[in-house]
Coordinates of C-alpha atoms in Angstrom, one line a residue:
M1 CA -14.8 30.8 4.2
T2 CA -14.5 29.3 0.8
F3 CA -11.4 28.7 -1.3
P4 CA -10.7 28.4 -5.0
P5 CA -9.8 24.9 -6.1
P6 CA -6.1 24.5 -5.3
P7 CA -3.7 22.6 -7.5
F8 CA -3.0 20.2 -4.6
G9 CA -4.7 19.3 -1.4
S10 CA -8.4 19.2 -0.4
A11 CA -10.7 22.0 0.7
G12 CA -10.7 20.4 4.1
E13 CA -6.9 20.7 4.2
R14 CA -7.1 24.4 3.3
R15 CA -9.7 25.2 5.9
L16 CA -7.8 23.4 8.7
Q17 CA -4.6 25.2 7.6
Q18 CA -6.3 28.5 8.0
R19 CA -7.7 27.5 11.4
M20 CA -4.3 26.3 12.7
G21 CA -2.2 29.1 11.2
S22 CA -0.2 26.8 8.9
A23 CA -1.4 28.0 5.5
D24 CA 1.9 29.7 4.6
R25 CA 3.9 26.6 5.7
A26 CA 1.6 24.3 3.8
A27 CA 1.8 26.5 0.6
R28 CA 5.6 26.1 0.7
F29 CA 5.2 22.4 1.0
Y30 CA 2.8 22.2 -1.9
D31 CA 5.1 24.4 -4.0
Q32 CA 8.4 22.7 -3.2
Q33 CA 7.4 19.0 -2.6
V34 CA 4.2 18.0 -4.3
R35 CA 4.4 17.0 -7.9
P36 CA 1.7 16.0 -10.4
C37 CA 3.8 13.1 -11.7
L38 CA 6.8 11.0 -10.7
T39 CA 10.2 12.6 -10.9
G40 CA 13.2 10.6 -11.9
E41 CA 14.3 10.3 -8.2
M42 CA 10.8 9.1 -7.3
R43 CA 10.8 6.4 -10.0
E44 CA 14.2 5.1 -8.9
F45 CA 12.9 5.1 -5.3
I46 CA 9.9 3.0 -6.2
G47 CA 12.1 0.6 -8.1
R48 CA 14.0 -0.1 -4.9
Q49 CA 11.1 -0.8 -2.6
S50 CA 9.8 -4.2 -1.6
M51 CA 6.6 -3.0 0.2
V52 CA 3.8 -0.5 -0.1
F53 CA 0.9 0.5 2.1
L54 CA -2.5 1.1 0.4
A55 CA -5.5 3.3 1.2
T56 CA -8.8 2.8 -0.5
A57 CA -12.4 3.6 0.2
D58 CA -15.8 2.3 -1.1
S59 CA -18.5 4.5 -2.7
H60 CA -19.7 5.5 0.8
G61 CA -16.2 6.6 1.9
E62 CA -15.7 3.6 4.2
C63 CA -11.9 3.2 4.3
D64 CA -9.6 0.3 4.2
A65 CA -5.8 0.1 4.7
S66 CA -3.8 -2.7 3.3
F67 CA -0.2 -3.8 2.5
R68 CA 1.6 -5.4 -0.5
A69 CA 5.1 -6.8 -0.7
G70 CA 7.3 -8.4 -3.2
P71 CA 10.8 -8.3 -4.7
P72 CA 12.2 -4.8 -5.3
G73 CA 10.5 -3.3 -8.3
F74 CA 7.3 -5.4 -7.9
V75 CA 5.5 -2.1 -8.2
H76 CA 6.5 -1.3 -11.8
V77 CA 6.8 2.3 -13.0
L78 CA 5.5 2.4 -16.5
D79 CA 6.3 6.1 -17.0
A80 CA 6.2 9.4 -15.1
H81 CA 2.4 9.3 -15.0
T82 CA 1.6 5.6 -14.4
L83 CA 2.6 2.6 -12.4
A84 CA 1.2 -0.9 -11.9
Y85 CA 1.5 -3.7 -9.4
P86 CA 0.2 -7.3 -9.4
E87 CA -2.5 -8.8 -7.3
F88 CA -2.0 -12.5 -6.5
R89 CA -4.4 -15.1 -5.3
G90 CA -5.2 -14.5 -1.6
N91 CA -8.1 -14.9 0.7
G92 CA -10.6 -14.1 -2.0
V93 CA -12.1 -11.1 -0.3
F94 CA -10.6 -8.4 -2.7
A95 CA -11.1 -5.7 -0.1
S96 CA -8.8 -3.2 -1.8
A97 CA -9.6 -4.1 -5.4
G98 CA -13.3 -4.2 -4.7
N99 CA -13.2 -0.7 -3.3
M100 CA -11.4 0.4 -6.5
T101 CA -14.3 -0.8 -8.6
E102 CA -16.6 1.6 -6.6
N103 CA -14.2 4.4 -5.9
P104 CA -11.0 4.4 -8.1
H105 CA -9.0 6.8 -5.9
L106 CA -6.0 5.0 -4.5
G107 CA -3.3 6.2 -2.0
M108 CA 0.0 4.5 -1.9
L109 CA 2.8 5.0 0.7
F110 CA 6.3 3.6 0.1
V111 CA 8.6 3.7 3.2
D112 CA 12.3 3.0 3.2
F113 CA 12.9 1.8 6.8
T114 CA 16.4 0.6 6.3
H115 CA 18.6 3.1 4.4
H116 CA 17.4 6.6 3.7
H117 CA 14.5 6.5 6.1
V118 CA 12.1 8.5 3.9
G119 CA 8.7 7.8 2.5
L120 CA 6.9 8.6 -0.7
H121 CA 3.1 9.2 -1.1
V122 CA 1.6 8.5 -4.5
N123 CA -2.1 9.2 -5.1
G124 CA -4.1 8.7 -8.2
V125 CA -6.8 6.9 -10.0
A126 CA -6.7 3.1 -10.2
R127 CA -8.0 0.7 -12.8
L128 CA -8.0 -3.1 -12.7
Y129 CA -6.7 -5.1 -15.6
P130 CA -6.5 -8.9 -16.3
D131 CA -2.9 -10.0 -16.5
A132 CA -3.1 -10.8 -20.3
D133 CA -4.8 -7.5 -21.1
L134 CA -2.2 -5.3 -19.4
R135 CA 0.7 -7.3 -20.8
S136 CA -0.6 -6.9 -24.3
A137 CA -0.6 -3.1 -23.8
Q138 CA 2.6 -3.1 -21.7
P139 CA 4.9 -5.9 -22.8
G140 CA 7.7 -4.6 -20.5
L141 CA 5.9 -5.7 -17.4
P142 CA 8.1 -8.0 -15.2
I143 CA 7.7 -11.7 -15.6
D144 CA 7.7 -14.3 -12.8
I145 CA 7.5 -11.7 -10.0
A146 CA 6.5 -14.5 -7.6
P147 CA 7.7 -17.8 -9.3
G148 CA 4.8 -20.2 -9.7
R149 CA 2.2 -17.5 -8.8
P150 CA 0.8 -15.7 -11.8
P151 CA -1.0 -12.4 -11.1
E152 CA -4.8 -12.7 -11.0
M153 CA -4.9 -9.0 -12.1
W154 CA -2.9 -5.8 -12.2
V155 CA -3.7 -2.5 -10.5
H156 CA -2.9 0.3 -12.9
L157 CA -2.5 3.8 -11.3
T158 CA -2.7 7.1 -13.1
V159 CA -0.7 9.4 -10.9
E160 CA -2.2 12.7 -9.8
E161 CA 0.2 13.7 -7.1
A162 CA 3.3 12.5 -5.4
Y163 CA 5.2 13.9 -2.4
I164 CA 7.6 13.1 0.3
H165 CA 7.0 11.7 3.8
C166 CA 9.7 13.1 5.9
S167 CA 12.2 11.0 7.8
K168 CA 11.7 12.5 11.3
Y169 CA 9.6 9.7 12.7
I170 CA 10.4 6.7 10.4
P171 CA 12.0 4.0 12.6
H172 CA 15.2 2.2 11.6
L173 CA 14.6 -1.5 10.9
V174 CA 17.3 -4.0 10.2
P175 CA 16.6 -6.7 7.6
G176 CA 17.1 -10.2 8.8
P177 CA 16.4 -13.7 7.8
R178 CA 12.8 -14.8 8.1
S179 CA 12.4 -17.4 10.9
S180 CA 9.9 -20.2 10.9
H181 CA 6.8 -19.7 13.0
P182 CA 7.4 -20.2 16.7
A183 CA 5.9 -23.3 18.1
D184 CA 3.3 -21.4 20.1
R185 CA 2.2 -19.2 17.2
P186 CA -1.4 -19.8 16.0
K187 CA -2.0 -20.3 12.4
D188 CA -2.8 -17.2 10.4
A189 CA -6.5 -18.1 10.1
D190 CA -6.7 -18.3 13.9
Y191 CA -4.3 -15.5 14.9
F192 CA -6.9 -12.9 15.7
S193 CA -10.0 -15.1 15.7
G194 CA -10.2 -15.8 19.4
Y195 CA -9.4 -19.5 19.0
R196 CA -7.0 -20.7 21.6
T197 CA -4.2 -23.3 21.3
A198 CA -2.9 -25.3 24.2
P199 CA 0.3 -27.3 24.6
A200 CA -0.1 -30.9 23.5
E201 CA 0.9 -33.4 26.2
S202 CA 2.1 -35.8 23.5
G203 CA 2.2 -35.6 19.8
G204 CA 0.4 -32.9 18.0
H205 CA 1.7 -30.7 15.2
G206 CA 4.5 -28.6 16.4
G207 CA 3.9 -29.6 20.0
Y208 CA 0.5 -27.9 20.1
V209 CA -3.1 -28.9 19.4
E210 CA -6.0 -26.7 18.4
A211 CA -8.7 -26.0 20.9
A212 CA -12.1 -27.4 20.1
R213 CA -14.3 -25.2 18.0
V214 CA -18.0 -24.8 18.6
T215 CA -20.1 -24.7 15.5
E216 CA -23.8 -24.3 15.1
Q217 CA -25.6 -27.1 13.3
G218 CA -28.3 -26.2 10.9

């Protein structure tokens, strides 16, 4: 069965809706919840958020999920159809941004875990801009988002659809002060690498010493 191009949703969505008997329910959702731009309420919601989850894929459709965080409003709404967020110096991999250079489609998920327990999906087409270039076009961009860390670039998103993520299964999280790393916590670079740490009998940074690492010599 083939379907005419819908205003929202993919052909795969429509086929599965037919198979699972949810087409009428999905049609109501598209009609009542999905918007081609950001409503005023959506814009205010984004301005309050301090984190966002990202979904990108390369030209072959290989997917990557990532996460960005900053002070409330670090994702800056330019208008009802566009938003932008800064990319700071990190590990140098550029997994998300690199995907965008091959496949500009970007999915963003904002989740309020603490107050209203609701989420917002924003999907659209992304373009990368150097900091100076986007600022010249958008002088209202926030300054000193992360003091002492100028953005390496900005991700500029042209919004194609935005819709709610319902609150039913969003957990409640209570904000708290960020504690220092526990003494037995590996460094970030070692956390999932398989390197082990062992308690130091005497001395050692934080009471622990790094296990020996085996490297191949050329």
